[in-house]
């Protein structure tokens, strides 16, 4: 017994020692990120210096990859090697839900164009398959899920495709990404959580300009985030099909555009919306800003709970009848001109005061970020002044 315990202790000590995380430096120790990933053990961190890295990276172990800042360290996926994929990252592996995720932080991904698998082009910036992934302070821009061959039937996620995994996005920006069918920025077939994140100016040809979620059991949570100026045919902001749960808490859905469901387009989904704002979302005539299909309000059916939220814009549709236990909300048929921050129908001194009081603010609560670039600054002031006294 004694020798068994001694052996066990020795094994535990050995395994503890062998899992001490190491830091691998690019380019000082490894000339490419790919070389560092190959050399790294699970649990290690790779740190990347400033610069543009033209790489398309495959990861199947738990790592943390840290750049020198958004816009400072840039991974550009536009030049893959022959027969490689076009995503900046493909992450795969059955990581345990309790274990650490694969982490990307403090860097930008650009110009990735997706991994083509079985005729579906997936994740222009990142394709993750059955993996736990966490992004911290990452910008994904100008990526696409674009048709690569004539037999490609669908594009899933211009910036990110989450297939059967767990994806958490913190303090990040997804902008100017496109998909030729679903999810201009995000395709979600697992669970996804957005925290303090800006999703802007993404386009999907078919559904979900900002995000498209599919498959039973998947969940979407959006907290303290802005979803603005995205567009698609259905669901300019979000489109959800057979998704179990949607949570919007302290989110702004602004300026999204679609033929139908400019802000949201979804079928029966347990939905909680709280402390959020829906403004300037534009749907086609006879269409709705929020379109809910196949929702029945029986006691055992999915529900829509909305509280402390603000909605403006025409064509809000018939979705309000689905709200269970409505709490205080505000509904206006028109939003007024851009810059009318207090919704009194004109752009005037009160709105200017609001903008100045938010000067240099970032984050979802900055209603004066009129151009939706994540910052209240000069261009927003110019827009407000250009609409001065308009009503
Ligand atoms: Ca006003
Ligand atoms: Ca701005």
Tab-separated table of C-alpha atoms and ligand atoms in Angstrom:
chain	number	residue	atom	x	y	z
A	1	UNK	CA	0.000	0.000	0.000
A	2	UNK	CA	2.764	2.393	0.947
A	3	UNK	CA	4.635	1.854	-2.295
A	4	UNK	CA	1.404	2.214	-4.279
A	5	UNK	CA	0.765	5.646	-2.692
A	6	UNK	CA	4.369	6.664	-3.212
A	7	UNK	CA	4.100	5.697	-6.862
A	8	UNK	CA	0.802	7.538	-7.184
A	9	UNK	CA	2.283	10.689	-5.625
A	10	UNK	CA	5.284	10.455	-7.893
A	11	UNK	CA	2.993	10.131	-10.920
A	12	UNK	CA	0.924	13.125	-9.826
A	13	UNK	CA	4.039	15.212	-9.271
A	14	UNK	CA	5.416	14.180	-12.637
A	15	UNK	CA	2.170	14.977	-14.424
A	16	UNK	CA	1.931	18.350	-12.647
A	17	UNK	CA	5.482	19.185	-13.640
A	18	UNK	CA	4.940	18.154	-17.260
A	19	UNK	CA	1.817	20.333	-17.628
A	20	UNK	CA	3.499	23.568	-16.564
A	21	UNK	CA	2.489	26.010	-19.245
A	22	UNK	CA	5.230	27.429	-21.408
A	23	UNK	CA	5.302	30.633	-23.405
A	24	UNK	CA	6.421	30.419	-27.036
A	25	UNK	CA	7.435	33.658	-28.744
A	26	UNK	CA	6.790	34.492	-32.409
A	27	UNK	CA	8.951	35.527	-34.201
A	28	UNK	CA	11.816	35.450	-31.651
A	29	UNK	CA	11.723	31.681	-31.055
A	30	UNK	CA	9.536	30.487	-33.938
A	31	UNK	CA	9.472	32.228	-37.317
A	32	UNK	CA	5.808	31.454	-37.952
A	33	UNK	CA	2.705	30.963	-35.827
A	34	UNK	CA	2.269	27.558	-37.448
A	35	UNK	CA	5.730	26.450	-36.254
A	36	UNK	CA	4.883	27.585	-32.722
A	37	UNK	CA	1.554	25.710	-32.778
A	38	UNK	CA	3.324	22.544	-33.903
A	39	UNK	CA	5.893	22.849	-31.112
A	40	UNK	CA	3.410	23.785	-28.373
A	41	UNK	CA	1.950	21.392	-25.818
A	42	UNK	CA	-1.641	21.636	-24.640
A	43	UNK	CA	-1.915	24.457	-22.103
A	44	UNK	CA	0.905	26.544	-23.577
A	45	UNK	CA	0.637	30.170	-24.627
A	46	UNK	CA	1.939	31.542	-27.920
A	47	UNK	CA	2.703	35.264	-27.973
A	48	UNK	CA	2.933	37.030	-31.306
A	49	UNK	CA	4.692	40.312	-31.967
A	50	UNK	CA	3.396	43.187	-34.091
A	51	UNK	CA	3.025	42.719	-37.826
A	52	UNK	CA	0.983	40.965	-40.499
A	53	UNK	CA	1.193	37.172	-40.605
A	54	UNK	CA	-0.062	35.507	-43.777
A	55	UNK	CA	-1.056	32.153	-42.331
A	56	UNK	CA	-3.924	29.655	-42.275
A	57	UNK	CA	-3.696	27.770	-39.012
A	58	UNK	CA	-4.975	24.384	-37.864
A	59	UNK	CA	-5.310	23.832	-34.111
A	60	UNK	CA	-6.353	20.652	-32.313
A	61	UNK	CA	-5.029	21.254	-28.815
A	62	UNK	CA	-5.872	23.657	-26.031
A	63	UNK	CA	-3.680	26.738	-26.484
A	64	UNK	CA	-3.786	30.447	-25.772
A	65	UNK	CA	-2.634	32.636	-28.648
A	66	UNK	CA	-2.015	36.250	-27.695
A	67	UNK	CA	-1.117	39.068	-30.069
A	68	UNK	CA	0.214	42.539	-29.343
A	69	UNK	CA	-3.147	44.248	-29.856
A	70	UNK	CA	-6.076	44.564	-32.246
A	71	UNK	CA	-4.801	46.085	-35.479
A	72	UNK	CA	-1.198	45.572	-34.284
A	73	UNK	CA	-0.897	41.815	-34.711
A	74	UNK	CA	-2.830	40.807	-37.817
A	75	UNK	CA	-3.332	37.295	-39.167
A	76	UNK	CA	-4.255	37.562	-42.836
A	77	UNK	CA	-5.839	34.445	-44.352
A	78	UNK	CA	-5.818	35.574	-47.965
A	79	UNK	CA	-2.792	33.565	-49.125
A	80	UNK	CA	-3.185	29.902	-48.156
A	81	UNK	CA	-0.763	27.295	-49.405
A	82	UNK	CA	-1.917	25.002	-52.185
A	83	UNK	CA	-4.727	22.661	-51.019
A	84	UNK	CA	-5.007	24.428	-47.657
A	85	UNK	CA	-8.167	26.043	-46.350
A	86	UNK	CA	-8.975	29.758	-46.513
A	87	UNK	CA	-9.970	30.351	-42.871
A	88	UNK	CA	-7.450	32.132	-40.657
A	89	UNK	CA	-8.073	29.382	-38.059
A	90	UNK	CA	-9.589	25.915	-38.098
A	91	UNK	CA	-10.019	24.671	-34.520
A	92	UNK	CA	-11.145	21.134	-33.884
A	93	UNK	CA	-11.258	18.766	-30.958
A	94	UNK	CA	-13.562	17.376	-28.340
A	95	UNK	CA	-12.407	19.695	-25.575
A	96	UNK	CA	-14.127	19.007	-22.306
A	97	UNK	CA	-16.676	21.601	-21.281
A	98	UNK	CA	-15.054	21.938	-17.875
A	99	UNK	CA	-11.572	22.384	-19.286
A	100	UNK	CA	-9.947	25.503	-20.634
A	101	UNK	CA	-11.016	26.671	-24.088
A	102	UNK	CA	-8.783	27.498	-27.014
A	103	UNK	CA	-8.155	31.232	-26.577
A	104	UNK	CA	-7.390	33.942	-29.089
A	105	UNK	CA	-6.693	37.385	-27.729
A	106	UNK	CA	-5.440	40.874	-28.583
A	107	UNK	CA	-5.156	40.507	-32.342
A	108	UNK	CA	-6.985	40.913	-35.648
A	109	UNK	CA	-8.024	38.366	-38.259
A	110	UNK	CA	-8.426	39.636	-41.826
A	111	UNK	CA	-9.239	38.445	-45.322
A	112	UNK	CA	-9.891	34.810	-44.459
A	113	UNK	CA	-12.344	33.168	-46.861
A	114	UNK	CA	-13.431	29.932	-45.201
A	115	UNK	CA	-12.854	26.196	-45.114
A	116	UNK	CA	-14.791	24.261	-47.747
A	117	UNK	CA	-16.031	20.978	-46.266
A	118	UNK	CA	-18.647	18.831	-48.047
A	119	UNK	CA	-19.715	21.700	-50.252
A	120	UNK	CA	-20.233	24.094	-47.338
A	121	UNK	CA	-17.825	26.993	-46.938
A	122	UNK	CA	-17.355	27.550	-43.200
A	123	UNK	CA	-15.977	30.346	-41.024
A	124	UNK	CA	-14.097	32.965	-43.045
A	125	UNK	CA	-12.076	33.983	-39.978
A	126	UNK	CA	-12.491	30.955	-37.698
A	127	UNK	CA	-14.080	27.558	-38.234
A	128	UNK	CA	-14.472	25.640	-34.975
A	129	UNK	CA	-15.800	22.127	-34.850
A	130	UNK	CA	-16.780	20.520	-31.520
A	131	UNK	CA	-14.373	22.828	-29.755
A	132	UNK	CA	-14.517	25.305	-26.899
A	133	UNK	CA	-13.257	28.666	-28.107
A	134	UNK	CA	-12.905	32.003	-26.322
A	135	UNK	CA	-12.062	35.300	-28.004
A	136	UNK	CA	-10.848	38.271	-25.969
A	137	UNK	CA	-10.254	41.639	-27.670
A	138	UNK	CA	-10.213	40.185	-31.167
A	139	UNK	CA	-11.197	42.037	-34.341
A	140	UNK	CA	-12.420	39.930	-37.271
A	141	UNK	CA	-12.862	42.011	-40.403
A	142	UNK	CA	-13.121	41.683	-44.168
A	143	UNK	CA	-13.479	37.917	-43.952
A	144	UNK	CA	-15.961	35.910	-46.000
A	145	UNK	CA	-17.626	32.563	-46.508
A	146	UNK	CA	-17.550	32.859	-50.264
A	147	UNK	CA	-18.291	30.312	-52.937
A	148	UNK	CA	-15.025	28.546	-53.813
A	149	UNK	CA	-16.218	26.002	-56.360
A	150	UNK	CA	-19.298	25.501	-58.473
A	151	UNK	CA	-20.584	22.700	-56.216
A	152	UNK	CA	-20.481	24.763	-53.032
A	153	UNK	CA	-24.065	24.960	-51.795
A	154	UNK	CA	-23.840	27.164	-48.706
A	155	UNK	CA	-21.681	29.612	-46.783
A	156	UNK	CA	-21.747	29.444	-42.974
A	157	UNK	CA	-20.347	32.451	-41.120
A	158	UNK	CA	-18.276	35.187	-42.750
A	159	UNK	CA	-16.289	35.714	-39.536
A	160	UNK	CA	-17.009	32.632	-37.391
A	161	UNK	CA	-18.641	29.242	-37.839
A	162	UNK	CA	-19.289	27.396	-34.581
A	163	UNK	CA	-20.225	23.807	-35.391
A	164	UNK	CA	-21.239	21.849	-32.301
A	165	UNK	CA	-18.977	23.793	-29.984
A	166	UNK	CA	-18.982	26.367	-27.224
A	167	UNK	CA	-18.001	29.855	-28.301
A	168	UNK	CA	-17.550	32.871	-25.995
A	169	UNK	CA	-16.700	36.246	-27.518
A	170	UNK	CA	-15.606	39.036	-25.182
A	171	UNK	CA	-14.732	42.689	-25.944
A	172	UNK	CA	-14.415	42.018	-29.660
A	173	UNK	CA	-15.380	43.548	-33.006
A	174	UNK	CA	-16.789	41.658	-36.014
A	175	UNK	CA	-17.151	43.977	-38.994
A	176	UNK	CA	-17.348	44.010	-42.783
A	177	UNK	CA	-17.661	40.240	-43.118
A	178	UNK	CA	-19.863	38.458	-45.669
A	179	UNK	CA	-21.436	35.074	-46.353
A	180	UNK	CA	-23.022	33.984	-49.590
A	181	UNK	CA	-25.883	32.410	-47.643
A	182	UNK	CA	-26.038	32.171	-43.805
A	183	UNK	CA	-24.457	34.324	-41.091
A	184	UNK	CA	-22.710	37.434	-42.386
A	185	UNK	CA	-20.601	37.505	-39.211
A	186	UNK	CA	-21.551	34.365	-37.242
A	187	UNK	CA	-23.007	30.956	-37.993
A	188	UNK	CA	-23.875	29.191	-34.746
A	189	UNK	CA	-24.687	25.485	-34.531
A	190	UNK	CA	-23.784	25.163	-30.856
A	191	UNK	CA	-23.825	27.607	-27.999
A	192	UNK	CA	-22.538	31.131	-28.333
A	193	UNK	CA	-22.207	34.036	-25.937
A	194	UNK	CA	-21.410	37.609	-26.948
A	195	UNK	CA	-20.178	39.966	-24.234
A	196	UNK	CA	-19.334	43.656	-24.809
A	197	UNK	CA	-18.978	42.996	-28.526
A	198	UNK	CA	-19.704	45.053	-31.651
A	199	UNK	CA	-21.133	43.303	-34.723
A	200	UNK	CA	-21.422	45.806	-37.546
A	201	UNK	CA	-21.740	46.109	-41.301
A	202	UNK	CA	-21.848	42.376	-42.047
A	203	UNK	CA	-23.899	40.947	-44.922
A	204	UNK	CA	-25.440	37.529	-45.548
A	205	UNK	CA	-27.160	36.961	-48.874
A	206	UNK	CA	-29.887	34.754	-47.379
A	207	UNK	CA	-30.310	34.796	-43.566
A	208	UNK	CA	-28.736	36.392	-40.513
A	209	UNK	CA	-26.707	39.481	-41.422
A	210	UNK	CA	-25.129	39.582	-37.959
A	211	UNK	CA	-25.769	36.042	-36.784
A	212	UNK	CA	-27.544	32.916	-37.958
A	213	UNK	CA	-28.235	30.146	-35.453
A	214	UNK	CA	-29.395	26.676	-36.335
A	215	UNK	CA	-30.211	23.353	-34.695
A	216	UNK	CA	-32.209	22.306	-31.693
A	217	UNK	CA	-30.445	22.684	-28.390
A	218	UNK	CA	-28.235	25.538	-29.467
A	219	UNK	CA	-28.314	28.790	-27.563
A	220	UNK	CA	-27.514	32.421	-28.270
A	221	UNK	CA	-26.758	34.934	-25.523
A	222	UNK	CA	-26.019	38.574	-26.272
A	223	UNK	CA	-24.998	40.789	-23.368
A	224	UNK	CA	-23.924	44.450	-23.398
A	225	UNK	CA	-23.336	44.313	-27.146
A	226	UNK	CA	-24.248	46.299	-30.270
A	227	UNK	CA	-25.590	44.674	-33.421
A	228	UNK	CA	-25.797	47.397	-36.029
A	229	UNK	CA	-25.933	48.135	-39.752
A	230	UNK	CA	-25.985	44.466	-40.754
A	231	UNK	CA	-28.134	43.185	-43.584
A	232	UNK	CA	-29.615	40.102	-45.135
A	233	UNK	CA	-32.731	38.993	-46.972
A	234	UNK	CA	-34.220	37.556	-43.735
A	235	UNK	CA	-33.003	38.628	-40.315
A	236	UNK	CA	-30.791	41.675	-40.791
A	237	UNK	CA	-29.522	41.410	-37.199
A	238	UNK	CA	-30.164	37.840	-36.043
A	239	UNK	CA	-31.933	34.909	-37.672
A	240	UNK	CA	-32.689	31.802	-35.622
A	241	UNK	CA	-34.018	28.480	-36.862
A	242	UNK	CA	-34.832	25.722	-34.383
A	243	UNK	CA	-32.738	27.397	-31.723
A	244	UNK	CA	-33.636	26.604	-28.135
A	245	UNK	CA	-32.816	29.794	-26.295
A	246	UNK	CA	-32.220	33.459	-27.104
A	247	UNK	CA	-31.149	35.967	-24.463
A	248	UNK	CA	-30.686	39.654	-25.243
A	249	UNK	CA	-29.638	41.624	-22.211
A	250	UNK	CA	-28.451	45.223	-22.499
A	251	UNK	CA	-28.047	45.010	-26.264
A	252	UNK	CA	-28.662	47.505	-29.053
A	253	UNK	CA	-29.995	46.360	-32.421
A	254	UNK	CA	-29.727	49.411	-34.628
A	255	UNK	CA	-29.882	50.150	-38.339
A	256	UNK	CA	-30.175	46.544	-39.488
A	257	UNK	CA	-31.830	45.913	-42.823
A	258	UNK	CA	-33.804	43.015	-44.326
A	259	UNK	CA	-36.744	42.202	-46.541
A	260	UNK	CA	-38.343	40.735	-43.429
A	261	UNK	CA	-37.274	40.627	-39.773
A	262	UNK	CA	-34.868	43.564	-39.946
A	263	UNK	CA	-33.801	43.085	-36.331
A	264	UNK	CA	-34.851	39.486	-35.597
A	265	UNK	CA	-36.251	36.684	-37.713
A	266	UNK	CA	-36.974	33.475	-35.878
A	267	UNK	CA	-39.255	30.554	-35.257
A	268	UNK	CA	-40.404	29.291	-31.859
A	269	UNK	CA	-37.619	30.081	-29.428
A	270	UNK	CA	-37.596	30.685	-25.694
A	271	UNK	CA	-36.661	34.347	-25.733
A	272	UNK	CA	-35.824	36.831	-23.004
A	273	UNK	CA	-35.192	40.445	-23.992
A	274	UNK	CA	-34.325	42.891	-21.256
A	275	UNK	CA	-32.830	46.413	-21.008
A	276	UNK	CA	-32.334	46.507	-24.780
A	277	UNK	CA	-33.047	48.946	-27.619
A	278	UNK	CA	-34.270	48.344	-31.183
A	279	UNK	CA	-33.922	51.457	-33.367
A	280	UNK	CA	-33.802	52.358	-37.057
A	281	UNK	CA	-34.089	48.756	-38.214
A	282	UNK	CA	-35.697	48.751	-41.651
A	283	UNK	CA	-37.769	45.985	-43.224
A	284	UNK	CA	-39.527	45.923	-46.566
A	285	UNK	CA	-43.118	47.064	-46.823
A	286	UNK	CA	-45.660	44.782	-45.148
A	287	UNK	CA	-42.815	43.122	-43.297
A	288	UNK	CA	-41.788	43.212	-39.644
A	289	UNK	CA	-38.851	44.484	-37.660
A	290	UNK	CA	-39.222	41.370	-35.517
A	291	UNK	CA	-40.669	38.376	-37.360
A	292	UNK	CA	-41.638	35.352	-35.345
A	293	UNK	CA	-42.799	32.273	-37.213
A	294	UNK	CA	-44.632	29.280	-35.835
A	295	UNK	CA	-44.878	30.692	-32.320
A	296	UNK	CA	-47.906	29.539	-30.386
A	297	UNK	CA	-48.580	30.842	-26.951
A	298	UNK	CA	-49.854	27.817	-25.126
A	299	UNK	CA	-48.590	27.367	-21.590
A	300	UNK	CA	-46.107	24.663	-22.605
A	301	UNK	CA	-44.806	26.447	-25.661
A	302	UNK	CA	-41.810	28.713	-26.060
A	303	UNK	CA	-42.292	32.198	-24.767
A	304	UNK	CA	-41.196	35.750	-25.390
A	305	UNK	CA	-40.471	37.827	-22.320
A	306	UNK	CA	-39.641	41.457	-22.937
A	307	UNK	CA	-38.903	44.026	-20.257
A	308	UNK	CA	-37.439	47.521	-19.873
A	309	UNK	CA	-36.760	47.738	-23.594
A	310	UNK	CA	-37.262	50.394	-26.254
A	311	UNK	CA	-38.559	49.875	-29.788
A	312	UNK	CA	-38.994	52.397	-32.562
A	313	UNK	CA	-39.616	52.218	-36.278
A	314	UNK	CA	-42.502	51.373	-38.534
A	315	UNK	CA	-43.557	47.837	-39.389
A	316	UNK	CA	-42.981	46.526	-35.926
A	317	UNK	CA	-45.381	43.811	-36.944
A	318	UNK	CA	-47.657	41.604	-34.942
A	319	UNK	CA	-45.021	40.116	-32.700
A	320	UNK	CA	-46.133	42.072	-29.625
A	321	UNK	CA	-49.059	39.694	-29.280
A	322	UNK	CA	-46.542	36.971	-28.431
A	323	UNK	CA	-45.136	38.763	-25.406
A	324	UNK	CA	-45.975	36.966	-22.199
A	325	UNK	CA	-46.309	39.009	-19.039
A	326	UNK	CA	-45.305	42.276	-20.676
A	327	UNK	CA	-43.338	44.507	-18.369
A	328	UNK	CA	-42.744	48.222	-18.940
A	329	UNK	CA	-41.518	48.717	-22.508
A	330	UNK	CA	-41.680	51.721	-24.847
A	331	UNK	CA	-42.896	51.537	-28.426
A	332	UNK	CA	-42.739	54.392	-30.959
A	333	UNK	CA	-43.978	54.067	-34.529
A	334	UNK	CA	-41.150	56.273	-35.820
A	335	UNK	CA	-37.565	56.729	-34.668
A	336	UNK	CA	-37.240	60.337	-35.815
A	337	UNK	CA	-34.210	61.537	-37.742
A	338	UNK	CA	-30.769	60.087	-37.048
A	339	UNK	CA	-29.357	62.038	-34.141
A	340	UNK	CA	-32.718	62.461	-32.383
A	341	UNK	CA	-31.360	60.743	-29.303
A	342	UNK	CA	-34.235	61.700	-26.990
A	343	UNK	CA	-36.918	60.721	-29.522
A	344	UNK	CA	-38.795	64.018	-29.464
A	345	UNK	CA	-38.924	64.230	-33.245
A	346	UNK	CA	-36.172	66.831	-33.792
A	347	UNK	CA	-32.387	67.054	-33.574
A	348	UNK	CA	-31.618	69.898	-31.201
A	349	UNK	CA	-29.675	71.061	-28.165
A	350	UNK	CA	-30.836	68.254	-25.900
A	351	UNK	CA	-29.497	65.674	-28.350
A	352	UNK	CA	-26.201	67.555	-28.670
A	353	UNK	CA	-25.872	67.568	-24.881
A	354	UNK	CA	-26.426	63.822	-24.807
A	355	UNK	CA	-23.775	63.278	-27.478
A	356	UNK	CA	-21.240	65.462	-25.671
A	357	UNK	CA	-21.956	63.721	-22.383
A	358	UNK	CA	-21.096	60.426	-24.124
A	359	UNK	CA	-17.959	61.796	-25.800
A	360	UNK	CA	-15.241	59.108	-26.186
A	361	UNK	CA	-17.611	56.482	-24.794
A	362	UNK	CA	-17.365	52.962	-26.140
A	363	UNK	CA	-19.689	50.083	-25.566
A	364	UNK	CA	-23.320	49.227	-26.101
A	365	UNK	CA	-24.844	52.014	-23.992
A	366	UNK	CA	-23.377	54.774	-26.186
A	367	UNK	CA	-26.545	55.672	-28.101
A	368	UNK	CA	-24.688	58.622	-29.691
A	369	UNK	CA	-22.359	56.305	-31.629
A	370	UNK	CA	-24.371	57.173	-34.720
A	371	UNK	CA	-21.997	55.625	-37.263
A	372	UNK	CA	-21.659	52.484	-35.164
A	373	UNK	CA	-17.878	52.249	-35.108
A	374	UNK	CA	-17.789	51.579	-31.383
A	375	UNK	CA	-16.768	55.098	-30.321
A	376	UNK	CA	-18.577	58.422	-29.810
A	377	UNK	CA	-16.407	60.960	-31.645
A	378	UNK	CA	-16.172	63.560	-34.421
A	379	UNK	CA	-17.950	61.631	-37.198
A	380	UNK	CA	-20.976	61.158	-34.915
A	381	UNK	CA	-21.045	64.873	-34.144
A	382	UNK	CA	-20.934	65.602	-37.910
A	383	UNK	CA	-23.926	63.315	-38.504
A	384	UNK	CA	-25.883	64.956	-35.699
A	385	UNK	CA	-25.129	68.478	-36.949
A	386	UNK	CA	-26.011	67.506	-40.528
A	387	UNK	CA	-29.491	66.547	-39.268
A	388	UNK	CA	-29.849	69.602	-37.029
A	389	UNK	CA	-33.431	70.620	-36.456
A	390	UNK	CA	-34.594	67.991	-38.894
A	391	UNK	CA	-37.984	66.587	-37.988
B	1	LIG	CA1	-34.381	65.265	-30.064
B	2	LIG	CA1	-18.925	56.612	-33.810
